[in-house]
């Protein structure tokens, strides 16, 4: 049996395995600690845009703005999946950016609109730096540096392993198990290096979860919004759960047509669709999850202020 | 629901005269069509193709109508081809008006063809570079 | 004679505002531009409306019934097929010509109010009626210019047309306002001259005045003067239907609902607009 570098194959493999575990754990710790730092204790509540960014980055910010604009009447949706402006103004830099993009086109498809506005600074750079200042988001530079640091031990180990492998091949020693370990190391390095979609700090994570509980908790799956309580706004629901959570089922199908339903699943979605519509209780349960049956109800919901009651029963 | 027009037409007093003399009526209508065709053609040529203004019309009204028709056609083309309005920006209006003056829309051409003809004219005239590929597309066919 | 159906208050359905039209409160009927639809591929939105029992009336803009040429049978066949597909109680087009001398104006041009023009119009309308499965209503257009040597007023011309073809009438009060403003016609004389018992429904639309000329844009709010004319009409007859037309520059749902409310208010109490 060869003893390159004074170690037998099994000895090297065992040592490599231990080193791999240590490198992985240290990498994970570095990766986790990147989210921990918390000097800023500001208790200012999250704005809707900040909440959306924490939940899903610029894309979610755009989706939430879209939901707000549709709900307020500033944007009109059509069954063709397009939105168009109505002349109703928007407030806030994010909503104004989305509205400005939409108003450059007579009819803008939702997917093109979202793809176009995610790069607007109001939705990406400005919000990210505000969240970093409030210690809710890890700065992009920090993320890059920390991930590089986290992955370094694995890369060093991989380098050593590769040398051993070359040596093994050169002297004709068996390298099967080593090959497997090297591949595992490479995969782990890629995973450890992968950037989180939204690098929330722990505090950011806590605030997001609190907002999620607050929004979902205010709606009971079976009874809709408790009497006297205001239903959550479409923009807030979408900020936390994406366009698939838009309260009105018909508009939801237009805005989020091909998306598979998220875990924010059937029962909760029913509740939210009712909440948006301030719907008479009976229609909610039957509205359930079937898109076809809920569509007729949907017709009552957005225009509810003016003419609810009748909209549902006669629909079909 | 069925039409009531057939029965009612036969019962109408003024229609008795019509059925009495169908042949001469048809000849009269044919003559009326020819006179009317000349009048209408003269008006449209004046409004759309720079023809001589027909007698008896208020000249100012003719100009107002001509520019309204031009504006409507221009508006439709702008809606159908946002790529052209975007590429031409301020030049869209004068260029389209120049195109329209020499190319009145022929009966039987659709507005989409009209818009395409304008795009071709722009390229031939050098106002736009030849398209490498279609940059503009409808995600779904408009209904 | 089949009774003219009660239609109520409606709005023009356009694909851009399909969801809005579905959701506006108390829309009793809608109208679609016939040329924009194919009978075998009706939009989902119209199926939803039909499923609710909302009448959908095809409104054609290209038959050119007032044109010198015989009516295009393919266009009439399309309108007929659409009426069947939508189970529409009636269809409509305009008293106008669109094409002449090999040119297409792209717009609804007024016809000369002469015996010749009336004879040709009557012949064309009868030809269209013969191919249509439902009654045909004809609408007065907005004109920016007037033909010289008119032998009849517009009201008398339409009255003759109804007498000779038994067609229904679709009165556009915005067009009445446009003609009063632009070519000095008298809306009261018009309403007196036409047979109001043959009124199928009424169009109300917005427009804008520009350099002393009223433009029937269907892209601006309805002017108070147009609602005044609706009140004037309402004092003479209870119209079977009134429809708001909006074709561009669509405002918010709330604004459209408010325009429909204003129409309902005039119909309920026309005296408020004296």
Coordinates of N, CA and C in Angstrom, one line a residue, chain A residues 60-208:
Chain A
X60 N -40.6 41.6 -5.4 CA -41.8 41.7 -4.5 C -42.2 43.1 -4.3
X61 N -41.3 44.0 -4.2 CA -41.6 45.4 -4.1 C -42.5 45.8 -5.3
X62 N -42.1 45.4 -6.4 CA -42.9 45.8 -7.6 C -44.2 45.1 -7.6
X63 N -44.3 43.9 -7.2 CA -45.6 43.2 -7.1 C -46.5 43.9 -6.1
X64 N -46.0 44.2 -5.0 CA -46.8 44.9 -4.0 C -47.3 46.2 -4.4
X65 N -46.4 47.0 -5.1 CA -46.8 48.3 -5.7 C -47.9 48.1 -6.7
X66 N -47.7 47.1 -7.5 CA -48.8 46.8 -8.5 C -50.1 46.5 -7.9
X67 N -50.1 45.7 -6.8 CA -51.3 45.3 -6.1 C -52.0 46.6 -5.5
X68 N -51.1 47.5 -4.9 CA -51.7 48.7 -4.4 C -52.3 49.6 -5.4
X69 N -51.6 49.7 -6.6 CA -52.1 50.6 -7.6 C -53.4 50.0 -8.2
X70 N -53.5 48.7 -8.4 CA -54.7 48.1 -8.9 C -55.8 48.3 -7.9
X71 N -55.5 48.1 -6.6 CA -56.6 48.3 -5.6 C -57.1 49.7 -5.5
X72 N -56.1 50.7 -5.7 CA -56.5 52.1 -5.5 C -57.2 52.6 -6.8
X73 N -57.1 51.8 -7.9 CA -57.7 52.3 -9.1 C -56.8 53.1 -10.0
X74 N -55.5 53.2 -9.6 CA -54.6 53.9 -10.5 C -54.2 53.1 -11.7
X75 N -54.2 51.8 -11.5 CA -54.0 50.9 -12.7 C -55.2 50.1 -12.9
X76 N -55.5 49.8 -14.1 CA -56.6 49.0 -14.5 C -56.1 47.7 -15.0
X77 N -56.6 46.6 -14.6 CA -56.2 45.3 -15.2 C -57.2 44.8 -16.2
X78 N -56.7 44.1 -17.2 CA -57.7 43.5 -18.1 C -57.4 42.0 -18.2
X79 N -58.4 41.3 -18.7 CA -58.3 39.8 -18.8 C -57.1 39.4 -19.7
X80 N -56.6 40.3 -20.5 CA -55.5 40.0 -21.4 C -54.2 40.0 -20.6
X81 N -54.2 40.3 -19.3 CA -53.0 40.3 -18.6 C -52.2 41.6 -18.7
X82 N -52.9 42.7 -19.1 CA -52.3 44.0 -19.3 C -52.8 44.9 -18.2
X83 N -52.0 45.9 -17.9 CA -52.4 47.0 -17.0 C -52.3 48.3 -17.8
X84 N -53.2 49.2 -17.4 CA -53.1 50.6 -18.0 C -53.4 51.6 -17.0
X85 N -52.9 52.8 -17.2 CA -53.1 53.8 -16.2 C -54.5 54.5 -16.4
X86 N -55.1 55.0 -15.3 CA -56.4 55.5 -15.3 C -56.4 57.0 -15.0
X87 N -55.3 57.6 -14.7 CA -55.2 59.0 -14.4 C -55.2 59.3 -12.9
X88 N -55.6 58.2 -12.1 CA -55.5 58.4 -10.6 C -54.0 58.4 -10.2
X89 N -53.6 59.5 -9.5 CA -52.2 59.6 -9.2 C -51.7 58.6 -8.1
X90 N -50.4 58.4 -8.0 CA -49.9 57.5 -7.0 C -49.0 58.3 -6.0
X91 N -48.8 57.8 -4.8 CA -47.9 58.5 -3.9 C -46.8 57.6 -3.6
X92 N -45.7 58.2 -3.2 CA -44.5 57.4 -2.9 C -43.6 57.1 -4.1
X93 N -42.3 57.1 -3.9 CA -41.4 56.9 -5.0 C -41.6 55.5 -5.8
X94 N -41.9 54.5 -5.0 CA -42.0 53.2 -5.6 C -43.3 53.1 -6.5
X95 N -44.4 53.5 -5.9 CA -45.6 53.5 -6.7 C -45.5 54.4 -7.9
X96 N -44.9 55.5 -7.7 CA -44.8 56.5 -8.8 C -43.9 55.9 -9.9
X97 N -42.8 55.2 -9.5 CA -42.0 54.6 -10.5 C -42.7 53.5 -11.4
X98 N -43.5 52.7 -10.7 CA -44.3 51.7 -11.4 C -45.3 52.3 -12.3
X99 N -46.0 53.3 -11.8 CA -47.0 54.0 -12.6 C -46.4 54.7 -13.8
X100 N -45.2 55.3 -13.6 CA -44.5 56.0 -14.7 C -44.2 55.0 -15.8
X101 N -43.7 53.8 -15.4 CA -43.4 52.8 -16.4 C -44.7 52.4 -17.1
X102 N -45.7 52.1 -16.4 CA -47.0 51.7 -17.0 C -47.5 52.8 -17.9
X103 N -47.3 54.0 -17.6 CA -47.9 55.1 -18.4 C -47.2 55.3 -19.7
X104 N -46.0 54.8 -19.8 CA -45.3 54.9 -21.1 C -45.9 54.0 -22.2
X105 N -46.8 53.1 -21.8 CA -47.4 52.2 -22.7 C -48.9 52.2 -22.6
X106 N -49.6 52.1 -23.7 CA -51.1 52.1 -23.7 C -51.5 50.9 -22.9
X107 N -50.9 49.7 -23.2 CA -51.3 48.5 -22.5 C -49.9 47.8 -22.2
X108 N -49.7 47.5 -21.0 CA -48.4 46.9 -20.6 C -48.7 45.6 -20.0
X109 N -48.1 44.5 -20.4 CA -48.3 43.2 -19.8 C -47.7 43.3 -18.4
X110 N -48.3 42.5 -17.5 CA -47.8 42.5 -16.1 C -46.4 42.0 -16.0
X111 N -46.1 41.0 -16.8 CA -44.7 40.4 -16.7 C -43.7 41.4 -17.2
X112 N -44.0 42.1 -18.3 CA -43.0 43.1 -18.8 C -42.9 44.2 -17.9
X113 N -44.0 44.7 -17.3 CA -43.9 45.8 -16.3 C -43.0 45.4 -15.2
X114 N -43.3 44.2 -14.6 CA -42.5 43.8 -13.4 C -41.0 43.7 -13.8
X115 N -40.7 43.1 -15.0 CA -39.3 42.9 -15.4 C -38.7 44.2 -15.6
X116 N -39.4 45.2 -16.0 CA -38.8 46.5 -16.3 C -38.6 47.3 -15.1
X117 N -39.5 47.3 -14.1 CA -39.3 48.2 -13.0 C -38.4 47.6 -11.9
X118 N -38.1 46.3 -11.8 CA -37.3 45.8 -10.7 C -35.9 46.5 -10.7
X119 N -35.5 47.0 -11.8 CA -34.2 47.7 -11.8 C -34.2 49.1 -11.4
X120 N -35.4 49.7 -11.3 CA -35.5 51.1 -10.9 C -34.9 51.3 -9.5
X121 N -34.1 52.3 -9.3 CA -33.4 52.5 -8.0 C -34.4 52.6 -6.9
X122 N -35.5 53.2 -7.1 CA -36.5 53.3 -6.0 C -36.9 52.0 -5.4
X123 N -36.9 51.0 -6.3 CA -37.3 49.6 -5.9 C -36.1 48.8 -5.4
X124 N -34.9 49.1 -5.9 CA -33.8 48.2 -5.6 C -32.8 48.9 -4.7
X125 N -32.0 49.8 -5.3 CA -30.9 50.4 -4.5 C -31.3 51.2 -3.3
X126 N -32.3 52.1 -3.5 CA -32.7 53.0 -2.4 C -33.3 52.2 -1.3
X127 N -34.1 51.2 -1.6 CA -34.7 50.5 -0.5 C -33.7 49.6 0.2
X128 N -32.8 49.0 -0.6 CA -31.8 48.1 0.0 C -30.9 49.0 1.0
X129 N -30.5 50.2 0.6 CA -29.6 50.9 1.5 C -30.4 51.4 2.7
X130 N -31.6 51.7 2.6 CA -32.4 52.1 3.8 C -32.5 50.9 4.7
X131 N -32.7 49.7 4.2 CA -32.8 48.5 5.1 C -31.5 48.2 5.7
X132 N -30.4 48.4 5.0 CA -29.1 48.2 5.5 C -28.8 49.1 6.7
X133 N -29.2 50.4 6.4 CA -29.0 51.4 7.5 C -29.8 51.0 8.8
X134 N -30.9 50.4 8.6 CA -31.7 50.0 9.7 C -31.4 48.7 10.3
X135 N -30.3 48.1 9.7 CA -29.8 46.8 10.2 C -30.8 45.7 10.0
X136 N -31.6 45.8 8.9 CA -32.5 44.7 8.6 C -32.1 43.9 7.4
X137 N -31.1 44.4 6.7 CA -30.6 43.7 5.5 C -29.1 43.8 5.6
X138 N -28.4 42.7 5.2 CA -27.0 42.7 5.1 C -26.5 43.4 3.8
X139 N -25.6 44.3 4.0 CA -25.1 45.0 2.8 C -24.5 44.1 1.8
X140 N -24.7 44.4 0.5 CA -24.2 43.5 -0.6 C -22.7 43.2 -0.4
X141 N -21.9 44.3 -0.1 CA -20.5 44.1 0.0 C -20.2 43.1 1.2
X142 N -20.9 43.3 2.3 CA -20.7 42.5 3.4 C -21.0 41.0 3.1
X143 N -22.1 40.8 2.4 CA -22.5 39.5 2.0 C -21.4 38.8 1.1
X144 N -20.9 39.6 0.2 CA -19.8 39.0 -0.7 C -18.6 38.7 0.2
X145 N -18.1 39.6 1.0 CA -16.9 39.3 1.8 C -17.1 38.1 2.7
X146 N -18.3 38.1 3.4 CA -18.5 37.0 4.4 C -18.6 35.7 3.7
X147 N -19.2 35.6 2.5 CA -19.4 34.4 1.9 C -18.0 33.9 1.4
X148 N -17.2 34.8 0.9 CA -15.8 34.5 0.5 C -15.1 33.8 1.7
X149 N -15.2 34.5 2.8 CA -14.6 34.0 4.0 C -15.1 32.6 4.4
X150 N -16.4 32.5 4.3 CA -17.0 31.2 4.8 C -16.6 30.1 3.9
X151 N -16.3 30.3 2.7 CA -16.0 29.2 1.8 C -14.5 28.9 1.7
X152 N -13.7 29.8 2.3 CA -12.3 29.7 2.1 C -11.7 28.3 2.7
X153 N -12.1 27.9 3.9 CA -11.6 26.6 4.4 C -11.9 25.5 3.5
X154 N -13.1 25.5 2.9 CA -13.5 24.4 2.0 C -12.6 24.4 0.7
X155 N -12.3 25.6 0.3 CA -11.5 25.7 -1.0 C -10.1 25.2 -0.7
X156 N -9.6 25.6 0.5 CA -8.2 25.1 0.8 C -8.2 23.6 0.9
X157 N -9.2 23.1 1.5 CA -9.3 21.6 1.7 C -9.4 21.0 0.3
X158 N -10.2 21.6 -0.5 CA -10.4 21.0 -1.9 C -9.1 21.0 -2.6
X159 N -8.3 22.1 -2.5 CA -7.0 22.2 -3.1 C -6.1 21.0 -2.7
X160 N -6.0 20.8 -1.4 CA -5.2 19.7 -0.9 C -5.7 18.4 -1.4
X161 N -7.0 18.2 -1.4 CA -7.6 17.0 -1.9 C -7.2 16.8 -3.4
X162 N -7.3 17.8 -4.2 CA -7.0 17.7 -5.6 C -5.5 17.3 -5.8
X163 N -4.6 17.9 -5.0 CA -3.2 17.5 -5.1 C -3.0 16.0 -4.8
X164 N -3.7 15.5 -3.8 CA -3.6 14.1 -3.4 C -4.1 13.2 -4.5
X165 N -5.2 13.7 -5.1 CA -5.9 13.0 -6.2 C -4.9 12.8 -7.4
X166 N -4.3 14.0 -7.7 CA -3.3 13.9 -8.9 C -2.2 13.0 -8.6
X167 N -1.7 13.1 -7.3 CA -0.6 12.2 -6.9 C -1.0 10.8 -7.0
X168 N -2.3 10.5 -6.5 CA -2.8 9.2 -6.5 C -2.9 8.6 -7.9
X169 N -3.4 9.4 -8.8 CA -3.5 9.0 -10.2 C -2.1 8.7 -10.7
X170 N -1.2 9.6 -10.4 CA 0.2 9.4 -10.9 C 0.8 8.1 -10.5
X171 N 0.6 7.8 -9.2 CA 1.3 6.5 -8.7 C 0.4 5.3 -8.9
X172 N -0.8 5.5 -9.5 CA -1.6 4.3 -9.7 C -2.4 3.9 -8.5
X173 N -2.6 4.7 -7.5 CA -3.3 4.3 -6.3 C -4.8 4.5 -6.6
X174 N -5.7 3.7 -5.9 CA -7.1 3.9 -6.1 C -7.6 5.2 -5.6
X175 N -8.4 5.9 -6.4 CA -8.9 7.3 -6.0 C -10.4 7.4 -6.0
X176 N -11.1 6.3 -6.1 CA -12.5 6.3 -6.2 C -13.2 7.1 -5.1
X177 N -12.9 6.7 -3.8 CA -13.5 7.4 -2.7 C -13.1 8.9 -2.6
X178 N -11.9 9.1 -2.9 CA -11.4 10.5 -2.9 C -12.1 11.3 -3.9
X179 N -12.3 10.7 -5.1 CA -13.1 11.5 -6.1 C -14.5 11.9 -5.6
X180 N -15.1 10.9 -4.9 CA -16.5 11.2 -4.4 C -16.4 12.4 -3.4
X181 N -15.4 12.3 -2.5 CA -15.3 13.3 -1.5 C -15.0 14.7 -2.1
X182 N -14.2 14.7 -3.2 CA -13.9 16.0 -3.8 C -15.1 16.6 -4.5
X183 N -15.9 15.7 -5.1 CA -17.1 16.2 -5.7 C -18.1 16.8 -4.6
X184 N -18.2 16.0 -3.5 CA -19.0 16.5 -2.4 C -18.5 17.9 -1.9
X185 N -17.2 18.0 -1.8 CA -16.6 19.3 -1.3 C -16.9 20.4 -2.3
X186 N -16.8 20.1 -3.6 CA -17.1 21.2 -4.6 C -18.5 21.6 -4.5
X187 N -19.4 20.6 -4.4 CA -20.9 21.0 -4.3 C -21.1 21.8 -3.0
X188 N -20.6 21.4 -1.9 CA -20.8 22.1 -0.7 C -20.2 23.6 -0.8
X189 N -19.1 23.7 -1.5 CA -18.5 25.0 -1.6 C -19.4 25.9 -2.4
X190 N -20.0 25.4 -3.5 CA -20.9 26.2 -4.3 C -22.1 26.6 -3.5
X191 N -22.7 25.6 -2.7 CA -23.8 25.9 -1.9 C -23.5 27.0 -0.8
X192 N -22.4 26.8 -0.2 CA -22.0 27.8 0.9 C -21.8 29.2 0.3
X193 N -21.4 29.2 -0.9 CA -21.0 30.5 -1.6 C -22.3 31.2 -2.1
X194 N -23.4 30.4 -2.2 CA -24.5 30.9 -2.9 C -25.1 32.1 -2.1
X195 N -25.5 33.1 -2.8 CA -26.0 34.3 -2.1 C -27.5 34.2 -1.8
X196 N -27.9 34.5 -0.6 CA -29.3 34.4 -0.3 C -30.0 35.5 -1.2
X197 N -31.2 35.1 -1.6 CA -32.0 36.0 -2.5 C -32.2 37.4 -1.8
X198 N -32.6 37.3 -0.6 CA -32.7 38.6 0.2 C -31.9 38.3 1.5
X199 N -30.7 38.9 1.7 CA -29.9 38.6 2.9 C -30.4 39.4 4.1
X200 N -31.5 38.9 4.6 CA -32.1 39.5 5.8 C -31.2 39.3 7.0
X201 N -31.1 40.3 7.9 CA -30.5 40.1 9.2 C -31.5 39.3 10.1
X202 N -31.0 38.9 11.2 CA -31.9 38.2 12.1 C -33.1 39.1 12.5
X203 N -32.7 40.3 12.7 CA -33.8 41.3 13.1 C -34.8 41.4 11.9
X204 N -34.2 41.5 10.7 CA -35.1 41.6 9.6 C -36.0 40.4 9.4
X205 N -35.5 39.3 9.7 CA -36.2 38.0 9.6 C -37.4 38.1 10.7
X206 N -37.0 38.5 11.9 CA -38.0 38.6 13.0 C -39.2 39.5 12.6
X207 N -38.8 40.7 12.1 CA -39.8 41.7 11.7 C -40.7 41.1 10.6
X208 N -40.1 40.4 9.6 CA -40.9 39.9 8.5 C -41.8 38.9 9.0

